[in-house]
């Protein structure tokens, strides 16, 4: 294949195409589910009707004029790239950011890759004795993230397409209130948008994880829970009451020495997660909650948030 021509047709850099070509190689891909089955699968993945309609409208049918040969190549090789790392737990981009304004095929290419990998990762889960209820609860983060992307006026997806490869490779599991990410000697905690983060809900999720990982991954040894998040920034203590869920979550952790995270701007991440916008001026952001007022007042004062990492023993 001509990498230069492919990159030009996709509107991305040659380096991006070379990376996919190198990592995917001639490794096997996986087929998408039958189109007739897709609506039921999308519903199980908590995809909203408006997002599901777009996905179905852009479906890569044979001969569809929406799908250029270059797009079909990228879809096939992105599936192969992620499938080749089944069981891996590091951050993995499935491919380059595409010009999403070109239509549903471009906008949802990595959603189609995710759908093709559902059967693959479900097989991985079954091999590890994981209940279908946990599998579907975990994989349904697709619908949650598509809804967030829509709320963010399409500003959310470039981060999410890499994030969702964790689910598609069996690296991450949603157990109650928290998501638990395998790897190394620690279980990394993530906090999805799924309701109040009460101490009781957090404790129940941690207890579930303490039983889950020894049962399903007996060869792996975890000694601590860890988390890297702006939620652990001690500056929040200047604004939030002592009995807030965030403060009580912070108290679980022993903070590690601060290190500037590579490639992450904490101020941007706070705006992404608290307000679900990256472009609204500070003066126009809502101030309905103590947390919202804290975020805005802190930034308007010329101060910055930090992503902090902490841990506590299992």
Short mmCIF file of N, CA and C in Angstrom, two decimals, residues 65-241:
data_model
loop_
_atom_site.label_atom_id
_atom_site.label_comp_id
_atom_site.label_asym_id
_atom_site.label_seq_id
_atom_site.Cartn_x
_atom_site.Cartn_y
_atom_site.Cartn_z
N UNK A 65 -21.02 4.04 -0.24
CA UNK A 65 -20.23 5.17 -0.75
C UNK A 65 -19.61 6.00 0.37
N UNK A 66 -20.04 5.78 1.61
CA UNK A 66 -19.46 6.51 2.74
C UNK A 66 -18.05 6.03 3.07
N UNK A 67 -17.73 4.82 2.63
CA UNK A 67 -16.49 4.17 3.05
C UNK A 67 -15.51 4.08 1.88
N UNK A 68 -14.46 4.89 1.98
CA UNK A 68 -13.39 4.84 0.99
C UNK A 68 -12.50 3.63 1.27
N UNK A 69 -11.70 3.21 0.30
CA UNK A 69 -10.77 2.10 0.57
C UNK A 69 -9.82 2.41 1.73
N UNK A 70 -9.43 3.66 1.87
CA UNK A 70 -8.52 4.03 2.96
C UNK A 70 -9.20 3.90 4.32
N UNK A 71 -10.48 4.31 4.39
CA UNK A 71 -11.22 4.16 5.65
C UNK A 71 -11.38 2.68 6.00
N UNK A 72 -11.69 1.86 5.01
CA UNK A 72 -11.85 0.43 5.27
C UNK A 72 -10.53 -0.18 5.74
N UNK A 73 -9.44 0.25 5.14
CA UNK A 73 -8.12 -0.24 5.58
C UNK A 73 -7.88 0.15 7.03
N UNK A 74 -8.16 1.41 7.39
CA UNK A 74 -7.90 1.87 8.75
C UNK A 74 -8.78 1.12 9.76
N UNK A 75 -10.03 0.90 9.42
CA UNK A 75 -10.91 0.15 10.32
C UNK A 75 -10.36 -1.26 10.54
N UNK A 76 -10.03 -1.95 9.48
CA UNK A 76 -9.53 -3.32 9.58
C UNK A 76 -8.25 -3.38 10.40
N UNK A 77 -7.31 -2.47 10.13
CA UNK A 77 -6.02 -2.51 10.82
C UNK A 77 -6.11 -1.99 12.26
N UNK A 78 -7.06 -1.10 12.54
CA UNK A 78 -7.24 -0.65 13.92
C UNK A 78 -7.78 -1.79 14.78
N UNK A 79 -8.71 -2.56 14.23
CA UNK A 79 -9.21 -3.73 14.95
C UNK A 79 -8.05 -4.70 15.23
N UNK A 80 -7.23 -4.94 14.20
CA UNK A 80 -6.11 -5.86 14.37
C UNK A 80 -5.11 -5.34 15.39
N UNK A 81 -4.86 -4.03 15.38
CA UNK A 81 -3.91 -3.41 16.30
C UNK A 81 -4.34 -3.63 17.75
N UNK A 82 -5.61 -3.38 18.04
CA UNK A 82 -6.09 -3.55 19.41
C UNK A 82 -6.18 -5.03 19.78
N UNK A 83 -6.66 -5.86 18.85
CA UNK A 83 -6.78 -7.29 19.13
C UNK A 83 -5.43 -7.92 19.43
N UNK A 84 -4.38 -7.44 18.77
CA UNK A 84 -3.04 -7.99 18.98
C UNK A 84 -2.56 -7.78 20.41
N UNK A 85 -3.15 -6.81 21.12
CA UNK A 85 -2.73 -6.53 22.50
C UNK A 85 -3.79 -7.00 23.49
N UNK A 86 -4.61 -7.98 23.12
CA UNK A 86 -5.62 -8.52 24.02
C UNK A 86 -4.95 -8.98 25.31
N UNK A 87 -5.48 -8.52 26.44
CA UNK A 87 -4.88 -8.82 27.74
C UNK A 87 -3.88 -7.78 28.19
N UNK A 88 -3.48 -6.87 27.29
CA UNK A 88 -2.58 -5.79 27.67
C UNK A 88 -3.31 -4.75 28.50
N UNK A 89 -2.54 -3.91 29.20
CA UNK A 89 -3.19 -2.95 30.09
C UNK A 89 -2.62 -1.53 29.99
N UNK A 90 -1.71 -1.29 29.04
CA UNK A 90 -1.18 0.06 28.87
C UNK A 90 -2.09 0.92 28.01
N UNK A 91 -1.80 2.23 28.01
CA UNK A 91 -2.56 3.13 27.16
C UNK A 91 -2.25 2.81 25.71
N UNK A 92 -3.27 2.73 24.87
CA UNK A 92 -3.09 2.35 23.47
C UNK A 92 -4.03 3.16 22.60
N UNK A 93 -3.49 3.88 21.65
CA UNK A 93 -4.31 4.58 20.67
C UNK A 93 -4.63 3.62 19.54
N UNK A 94 -5.90 3.50 19.14
CA UNK A 94 -6.23 2.58 18.04
C UNK A 94 -5.92 3.14 16.67
N UNK A 95 -5.61 4.44 16.59
CA UNK A 95 -5.33 5.06 15.30
C UNK A 95 -5.40 6.56 15.41
N UNK A 96 -5.17 7.24 14.31
CA UNK A 96 -5.12 8.71 14.33
C UNK A 96 -6.51 9.33 14.50
N UNK A 97 -6.52 10.56 15.03
CA UNK A 97 -7.76 11.34 15.07
C UNK A 97 -8.16 11.68 13.64
N UNK A 98 -9.41 11.45 13.32
CA UNK A 98 -9.91 11.69 11.97
C UNK A 98 -10.72 12.98 11.90
N UNK A 99 -10.84 13.57 10.71
CA UNK A 99 -11.71 14.73 10.53
C UNK A 99 -13.17 14.30 10.62
N UNK A 100 -13.75 14.41 11.80
CA UNK A 100 -15.04 13.80 12.09
C UNK A 100 -16.20 14.52 11.41
N UNK A 101 -15.96 15.72 10.96
CA UNK A 101 -17.04 16.46 10.29
C UNK A 101 -17.38 15.87 8.92
N UNK A 102 -16.58 14.91 8.45
CA UNK A 102 -16.85 14.32 7.14
C UNK A 102 -18.02 13.36 7.13
N UNK A 103 -18.58 13.02 8.27
CA UNK A 103 -19.76 12.17 8.29
C UNK A 103 -19.65 11.03 9.26
N UNK A 104 -20.71 10.22 9.38
CA UNK A 104 -20.75 9.19 10.42
C UNK A 104 -19.69 8.10 10.28
N UNK A 105 -19.31 7.76 9.05
CA UNK A 105 -18.27 6.75 8.89
C UNK A 105 -16.96 7.22 9.50
N UNK A 106 -16.63 8.49 9.30
CA UNK A 106 -15.41 9.06 9.86
C UNK A 106 -15.56 9.31 11.36
N UNK A 107 -16.74 9.77 11.75
CA UNK A 107 -16.97 10.13 13.15
C UNK A 107 -16.93 8.90 14.06
N UNK A 108 -17.40 7.77 13.53
CA UNK A 108 -17.58 6.60 14.39
C UNK A 108 -16.69 5.43 14.00
N UNK A 109 -15.64 5.67 13.26
CA UNK A 109 -14.79 4.56 12.83
C UNK A 109 -14.32 3.72 14.00
N UNK A 110 -13.91 4.36 15.10
CA UNK A 110 -13.39 3.59 16.23
C UNK A 110 -14.52 2.97 17.06
N UNK A 111 -15.73 3.45 16.89
CA UNK A 111 -16.88 2.75 17.48
C UNK A 111 -17.09 1.42 16.76
N UNK A 112 -16.98 1.43 15.43
CA UNK A 112 -17.12 0.18 14.68
C UNK A 112 -16.00 -0.80 15.07
N UNK A 113 -14.80 -0.28 15.30
CA UNK A 113 -13.71 -1.15 15.76
C UNK A 113 -14.06 -1.76 17.11
N UNK A 114 -14.60 -0.95 18.01
CA UNK A 114 -15.01 -1.43 19.33
C UNK A 114 -16.06 -2.53 19.20
N UNK A 115 -17.05 -2.31 18.33
CA UNK A 115 -18.11 -3.31 18.14
C UNK A 115 -17.54 -4.62 17.62
N UNK A 116 -16.55 -4.55 16.74
CA UNK A 116 -15.93 -5.77 16.22
C UNK A 116 -15.18 -6.53 17.30
N UNK A 117 -14.73 -5.81 18.33
CA UNK A 117 -13.93 -6.43 19.39
C UNK A 117 -14.76 -6.93 20.56
N UNK A 118 -16.07 -6.66 20.55
CA UNK A 118 -16.91 -7.09 21.67
C UNK A 118 -16.85 -8.60 21.84
N UNK A 119 -17.03 -9.36 20.77
CA UNK A 119 -16.98 -10.82 20.89
C UNK A 119 -15.60 -11.29 21.32
N UNK A 120 -14.55 -10.61 20.85
CA UNK A 120 -13.18 -10.99 21.20
C UNK A 120 -12.95 -10.83 22.69
N UNK A 121 -13.31 -9.67 23.23
CA UNK A 121 -13.04 -9.43 24.65
C UNK A 121 -14.01 -10.22 25.54
N UNK A 122 -15.24 -10.46 25.07
CA UNK A 122 -16.14 -11.31 25.84
C UNK A 122 -15.58 -12.73 25.97
N UNK A 123 -14.94 -13.20 24.89
CA UNK A 123 -14.27 -14.50 24.97
C UNK A 123 -13.14 -14.50 25.98
N UNK A 124 -12.38 -13.41 26.01
CA UNK A 124 -11.30 -13.26 27.00
C UNK A 124 -11.88 -13.28 28.41
N UNK A 125 -12.98 -12.57 28.61
CA UNK A 125 -13.64 -12.57 29.92
C UNK A 125 -14.10 -13.98 30.31
N UNK A 126 -14.72 -14.67 29.37
CA UNK A 126 -15.21 -16.03 29.69
C UNK A 126 -14.05 -16.95 30.04
N UNK A 127 -12.93 -16.81 29.35
CA UNK A 127 -11.75 -17.63 29.66
C UNK A 127 -11.26 -17.39 31.08
N UNK A 128 -11.56 -16.20 31.62
CA UNK A 128 -11.15 -15.88 33.00
C UNK A 128 -12.31 -16.02 33.99
N UNK A 129 -13.41 -16.63 33.56
CA UNK A 129 -14.51 -16.91 34.46
C UNK A 129 -15.31 -15.70 34.89
N UNK A 130 -15.26 -14.62 34.11
CA UNK A 130 -15.93 -13.38 34.48
C UNK A 130 -17.39 -13.44 34.05
N UNK A 131 -18.27 -13.06 34.94
CA UNK A 131 -19.71 -13.11 34.67
C UNK A 131 -20.09 -12.13 33.57
N UNK A 132 -21.06 -12.53 32.76
CA UNK A 132 -21.52 -11.66 31.68
C UNK A 132 -22.01 -10.31 32.21
N UNK A 133 -22.61 -10.29 33.40
CA UNK A 133 -23.11 -9.03 33.95
C UNK A 133 -21.99 -8.03 34.14
N UNK A 134 -20.83 -8.49 34.60
CA UNK A 134 -19.67 -7.60 34.76
C UNK A 134 -19.16 -7.17 33.39
N UNK A 135 -19.13 -8.11 32.45
CA UNK A 135 -18.63 -7.78 31.11
C UNK A 135 -19.46 -6.68 30.47
N UNK A 136 -20.78 -6.84 30.49
CA UNK A 136 -21.63 -5.85 29.84
C UNK A 136 -21.62 -4.53 30.58
N UNK A 137 -21.58 -4.56 31.90
CA UNK A 137 -21.48 -3.30 32.66
C UNK A 137 -20.20 -2.56 32.31
N UNK A 138 -19.13 -3.30 32.12
CA UNK A 138 -17.84 -2.69 31.76
C UNK A 138 -17.87 -2.11 30.36
N UNK A 139 -18.33 -2.92 29.40
CA UNK A 139 -18.31 -2.51 28.01
C UNK A 139 -19.31 -1.40 27.71
N UNK A 140 -20.33 -1.26 28.57
CA UNK A 140 -21.34 -0.21 28.36
C UNK A 140 -20.78 1.18 28.60
N UNK A 141 -19.53 1.29 28.97
CA UNK A 141 -18.89 2.61 29.04
C UNK A 141 -18.85 3.26 27.66
N UNK A 142 -19.01 2.46 26.60
CA UNK A 142 -19.09 3.04 25.25
C UNK A 142 -20.25 4.02 25.16
N UNK A 143 -21.44 3.59 25.56
CA UNK A 143 -22.60 4.47 25.48
C UNK A 143 -22.44 5.71 26.32
N UNK A 144 -21.90 5.54 27.52
CA UNK A 144 -21.66 6.69 28.40
C UNK A 144 -20.75 7.71 27.75
N UNK A 145 -19.69 7.24 27.12
CA UNK A 145 -18.72 8.15 26.52
C UNK A 145 -19.24 8.79 25.23
N UNK A 146 -20.04 8.07 24.47
CA UNK A 146 -20.66 8.70 23.31
C UNK A 146 -21.61 9.81 23.73
N UNK A 147 -22.35 9.57 24.80
CA UNK A 147 -23.26 10.62 25.30
C UNK A 147 -22.47 11.84 25.78
N UNK A 148 -21.35 11.60 26.44
CA UNK A 148 -20.50 12.72 26.89
C UNK A 148 -19.96 13.49 25.69
N UNK A 149 -19.52 12.75 24.67
CA UNK A 149 -18.99 13.41 23.48
C UNK A 149 -20.06 14.28 22.83
N UNK A 150 -21.29 13.81 22.80
CA UNK A 150 -22.37 14.61 22.22
C UNK A 150 -22.60 15.86 23.06
N UNK A 151 -22.60 15.71 24.40
CA UNK A 151 -22.76 16.87 25.28
C UNK A 151 -21.62 17.87 25.10
N UNK A 152 -20.43 17.38 24.76
CA UNK A 152 -19.27 18.24 24.58
C UNK A 152 -19.16 18.76 23.14
N UNK A 153 -20.21 18.58 22.36
CA UNK A 153 -20.22 19.06 20.98
C UNK A 153 -19.03 18.52 20.20
N UNK A 154 -18.78 17.21 20.40
CA UNK A 154 -17.73 16.45 19.68
C UNK A 154 -16.32 16.81 20.13
N UNK A 155 -16.16 17.42 21.29
CA UNK A 155 -14.82 17.73 21.80
C UNK A 155 -14.24 16.58 22.63
N UNK A 156 -15.04 15.57 22.96
CA UNK A 156 -14.61 14.57 23.92
C UNK A 156 -13.93 13.35 23.35
N UNK A 157 -14.23 13.01 22.09
CA UNK A 157 -13.86 11.69 21.60
C UNK A 157 -12.36 11.45 21.41
N UNK A 158 -11.54 12.37 20.98
CA UNK A 158 -10.14 12.01 20.76
C UNK A 158 -9.47 11.38 21.97
N UNK A 159 -9.85 11.78 23.18
CA UNK A 159 -9.32 11.13 24.38
C UNK A 159 -9.98 9.77 24.57
N UNK A 160 -11.27 9.71 24.32
CA UNK A 160 -12.04 8.52 24.64
C UNK A 160 -11.69 7.33 23.75
N UNK A 161 -11.27 7.58 22.50
CA UNK A 161 -11.00 6.44 21.62
C UNK A 161 -9.83 5.62 22.13
N UNK A 162 -8.83 6.25 22.76
CA UNK A 162 -7.75 5.49 23.39
C UNK A 162 -8.19 4.86 24.70
N UNK A 163 -8.96 5.61 25.49
CA UNK A 163 -9.46 5.12 26.77
C UNK A 163 -10.23 3.81 26.60
N UNK A 164 -11.07 3.72 25.57
CA UNK A 164 -11.93 2.56 25.42
C UNK A 164 -11.19 1.31 24.94
N UNK A 165 -9.94 1.45 24.52
CA UNK A 165 -9.18 0.23 24.20
C UNK A 165 -8.85 -0.55 25.47
N UNK A 166 -8.88 0.09 26.63
CA UNK A 166 -8.68 -0.65 27.89
C UNK A 166 -9.80 -1.67 28.08
N UNK A 167 -11.03 -1.25 27.82
CA UNK A 167 -12.18 -2.14 27.96
C UNK A 167 -12.10 -3.27 26.93
N UNK A 168 -11.73 -2.92 25.70
CA UNK A 168 -11.74 -3.87 24.59
C UNK A 168 -10.61 -4.89 24.68
N UNK A 169 -9.66 -4.68 25.60
CA UNK A 169 -8.55 -5.63 25.76
C UNK A 169 -8.61 -6.40 27.09
N UNK A 170 -9.66 -6.17 27.90
CA UNK A 170 -9.75 -6.87 29.17
C UNK A 170 -8.87 -6.28 30.24
N UNK A 171 -8.53 -5.00 30.12
CA UNK A 171 -7.66 -4.36 31.11
C UNK A 171 -8.43 -3.70 32.23
N UNK A 172 -9.70 -3.38 32.00
CA UNK A 172 -10.47 -2.57 32.93
C UNK A 172 -11.82 -3.22 33.18
N UNK A 173 -12.27 -3.12 34.46
CA UNK A 173 -13.54 -3.72 34.85
C UNK A 173 -14.32 -2.76 35.73
N UNK A 174 -15.60 -2.61 35.42
CA UNK A 174 -16.47 -1.76 36.23
C UNK A 174 -17.14 -2.64 37.28
N UNK A 175 -16.79 -2.37 38.52
CA UNK A 175 -17.31 -3.14 39.65
C UNK A 175 -18.01 -2.17 40.59
N UNK A 176 -19.31 -2.05 40.44
CA UNK A 176 -20.03 -1.07 41.25
C UNK A 176 -19.67 0.35 40.84
N UNK A 177 -19.36 1.18 41.82
CA UNK A 177 -19.19 2.61 41.57
C UNK A 177 -17.89 2.96 40.85
N UNK A 178 -16.86 2.10 40.93
CA UNK A 178 -15.55 2.43 40.39
C UNK A 178 -15.17 1.48 39.26
N UNK A 179 -14.30 1.98 38.40
CA UNK A 179 -13.66 1.15 37.38
C UNK A 179 -12.27 0.79 37.88
N UNK A 180 -11.89 -0.47 37.67
CA UNK A 180 -10.63 -1.00 38.20
C UNK A 180 -9.75 -1.46 37.04
N UNK A 181 -8.55 -0.92 36.99
CA UNK A 181 -7.64 -1.07 35.85
C UNK A 181 -6.44 -1.91 36.29
N UNK A 182 -6.32 -3.10 35.68
CA UNK A 182 -5.21 -4.00 35.98
C UNK A 182 -3.89 -3.42 35.51
N UNK A 183 -2.80 -3.91 36.14
CA UNK A 183 -1.49 -3.59 35.61
C UNK A 183 -0.44 -3.43 36.70
N UNK A 184 0.75 -4.02 36.48
CA UNK A 184 1.82 -3.90 37.46
C UNK A 184 1.44 -4.56 38.78
N UNK A 185 1.67 -3.85 39.87
CA UNK A 185 1.33 -4.39 41.19
C UNK A 185 0.19 -3.61 41.84
N UNK A 186 -0.39 -2.67 41.11
CA UNK A 186 -1.48 -1.88 41.67
C UNK A 186 -2.71 -1.96 40.77
N UNK A 187 -3.86 -1.78 41.39
CA UNK A 187 -5.12 -1.64 40.66
C UNK A 187 -5.43 -0.16 40.61
N UNK A 188 -5.45 0.39 39.41
CA UNK A 188 -5.69 1.82 39.25
C UNK A 188 -7.20 2.08 39.23
N UNK A 189 -7.63 3.06 39.99
CA UNK A 189 -9.05 3.37 40.12
C UNK A 189 -9.43 4.52 39.20
N UNK A 190 -10.59 4.38 38.55
CA UNK A 190 -11.17 5.44 37.73
C UNK A 190 -12.60 5.66 38.20
N UNK A 191 -13.07 6.89 38.07
CA UNK A 191 -14.38 7.25 38.58
C UNK A 191 -15.29 7.63 37.42
N UNK A 192 -16.15 6.74 36.97
CA UNK A 192 -17.05 7.07 35.86
C UNK A 192 -18.15 8.02 36.31
N UNK A 193 -18.81 8.60 35.34
CA UNK A 193 -19.94 9.49 35.60
C UNK A 193 -21.17 8.61 35.81
N UNK A 194 -21.40 8.20 37.06
CA UNK A 194 -22.49 7.26 37.31
C UNK A 194 -23.13 7.47 38.68
N UNK A 195 -23.23 8.71 39.10
CA UNK A 195 -23.93 8.99 40.34
C UNK A 195 -23.02 9.40 41.47
N UNK A 196 -23.58 9.60 42.67
CA UNK A 196 -22.78 10.07 43.81
C UNK A 196 -21.66 9.10 44.17
N UNK A 197 -20.53 9.65 44.55
CA UNK A 197 -19.37 8.84 44.95
C UNK A 197 -19.35 8.75 46.48
N UNK A 198 -20.39 8.13 47.02
CA UNK A 198 -20.51 8.05 48.47
C UNK A 198 -19.45 7.11 49.04
N UNK A 199 -19.03 7.32 50.29
CA UNK A 199 -18.06 6.40 50.90
C UNK A 199 -18.55 4.96 50.89
N UNK A 200 -19.86 4.76 51.07
CA UNK A 200 -20.41 3.40 51.08
C UNK A 200 -20.28 2.74 49.71
N UNK A 201 -20.57 3.50 48.63
CA UNK A 201 -20.46 2.94 47.29
C UNK A 201 -19.01 2.66 46.93
N UNK A 202 -18.10 3.54 47.34
CA UNK A 202 -16.68 3.33 47.08
C UNK A 202 -16.18 2.09 47.83
N UNK A 203 -16.56 1.96 49.10
CA UNK A 203 -16.12 0.82 49.91
C UNK A 203 -16.63 -0.49 49.32
N UNK A 204 -17.88 -0.50 48.86
CA UNK A 204 -18.44 -1.72 48.28
C UNK A 204 -17.69 -2.11 47.00
N UNK A 205 -17.32 -1.12 46.18
CA UNK A 205 -16.59 -1.40 44.95
C UNK A 205 -15.19 -1.94 45.26
N UNK A 206 -14.54 -1.37 46.26
CA UNK A 206 -13.21 -1.84 46.64
C UNK A 206 -13.27 -3.28 47.17
N UNK A 207 -14.29 -3.57 47.96
CA UNK A 207 -14.44 -4.93 48.48
C UNK A 207 -14.68 -5.92 47.34
N UNK A 208 -15.47 -5.49 46.35
CA UNK A 208 -15.73 -6.36 45.21
C UNK A 208 -14.43 -6.64 44.45
N UNK A 209 -13.60 -5.61 44.28
CA UNK A 209 -12.33 -5.78 43.57
C UNK A 209 -11.38 -6.69 44.34
N UNK A 210 -11.39 -6.60 45.68
CA UNK A 210 -10.51 -7.44 46.49
C UNK A 210 -10.80 -8.93 46.28
N UNK A 211 -12.05 -9.24 45.98
CA UNK A 211 -12.40 -10.63 45.69
C UNK A 211 -12.25 -10.96 44.20
N UNK A 212 -12.52 -9.98 43.34
CA UNK A 212 -12.58 -10.21 41.89
C UNK A 212 -11.22 -10.60 41.31
N UNK A 213 -10.20 -9.83 41.60
CA UNK A 213 -8.92 -10.05 40.91
C UNK A 213 -8.22 -11.33 41.33
N UNK A 214 -8.17 -11.70 42.62
CA UNK A 214 -7.58 -13.01 42.95
C UNK A 214 -8.35 -14.18 42.33
N UNK A 215 -9.68 -14.00 42.20
CA UNK A 215 -10.49 -15.09 41.64
C UNK A 215 -10.26 -15.24 40.14
N UNK A 216 -10.22 -14.14 39.41
CA UNK A 216 -10.20 -14.22 37.95
C UNK A 216 -8.80 -14.06 37.35
N UNK A 217 -7.87 -13.49 38.10
CA UNK A 217 -6.49 -13.33 37.63
C UNK A 217 -5.54 -13.81 38.73
N UNK A 218 -5.59 -15.10 39.06
CA UNK A 218 -4.83 -15.60 40.22
C UNK A 218 -3.32 -15.50 40.07
N UNK A 219 -2.83 -15.36 38.86
CA UNK A 219 -1.39 -15.25 38.66
C UNK A 219 -0.86 -13.83 38.86
N UNK A 220 -1.77 -12.88 39.02
CA UNK A 220 -1.37 -11.49 39.21
C UNK A 220 -1.43 -11.14 40.69
N UNK A 221 -0.47 -10.35 41.15
CA UNK A 221 -0.38 -10.00 42.56
C UNK A 221 -0.48 -8.49 42.71
N UNK A 222 -1.52 -8.04 43.37
CA UNK A 222 -1.73 -6.61 43.58
C UNK A 222 -1.60 -6.28 45.06
N UNK A 223 -0.86 -5.24 45.35
CA UNK A 223 -0.60 -4.86 46.74
C UNK A 223 -1.28 -3.56 47.14
N UNK A 224 -1.77 -2.80 46.17
CA UNK A 224 -2.35 -1.49 46.49
C UNK A 224 -3.36 -1.07 45.44
N UNK A 225 -4.28 -0.21 45.86
CA UNK A 225 -5.10 0.56 44.95
C UNK A 225 -4.40 1.89 44.71
N UNK A 226 -4.49 2.40 43.50
CA UNK A 226 -3.87 3.68 43.19
C UNK A 226 -4.83 4.51 42.35
N UNK A 227 -4.55 5.79 42.28
CA UNK A 227 -5.38 6.68 41.47
C UNK A 227 -4.56 7.90 41.11
N UNK A 228 -4.68 8.34 39.88
CA UNK A 228 -4.08 9.60 39.44
C UNK A 228 -5.17 10.50 38.92
N UNK A 229 -5.45 11.60 39.63
CA UNK A 229 -6.61 12.41 39.27
C UNK A 229 -6.51 13.79 39.90
N UNK A 230 -7.19 14.74 39.27
CA UNK A 230 -7.35 16.06 39.87
C UNK A 230 -8.20 15.97 41.13
N UNK A 231 -8.98 14.90 41.28
CA UNK A 231 -9.79 14.71 42.49
C UNK A 231 -8.92 14.56 43.73
N UNK A 232 -7.65 14.22 43.55
CA UNK A 232 -6.74 14.07 44.69
C UNK A 232 -5.93 15.33 44.95
N UNK A 233 -6.21 16.41 44.24
CA UNK A 233 -5.48 17.66 44.45
C UNK A 233 -5.85 18.23 45.82
N UNK A 234 -4.88 18.38 46.75
CA UNK A 234 -5.20 18.92 48.08
C UNK A 234 -5.75 20.34 48.05
N UNK A 235 -5.55 21.05 46.94
CA UNK A 235 -6.11 22.40 46.86
C UNK A 235 -7.64 22.39 46.98
N UNK A 236 -8.27 21.27 46.65
CA UNK A 236 -9.72 21.18 46.78
C UNK A 236 -10.17 21.35 48.24
N UNK A 237 -9.27 21.03 49.18
CA UNK A 237 -9.62 21.15 50.60
C UNK A 237 -9.86 22.61 51.00
N UNK A 238 -9.35 23.55 50.20
CA UNK A 238 -9.59 24.97 50.49
C UNK A 238 -11.04 25.36 50.23
N UNK A 239 -11.75 24.55 49.46
CA UNK A 239 -13.08 24.94 49.00
C UNK A 239 -14.20 24.01 49.47
N UNK A 240 -13.90 22.73 49.62
CA UNK A 240 -14.95 21.75 49.87
C UNK A 240 -15.12 21.47 51.36
N UNK A 241 -16.33 21.19 51.80
CA UNK A 241 -16.55 20.86 53.21
C UNK A 241 -15.92 19.52 53.57
#
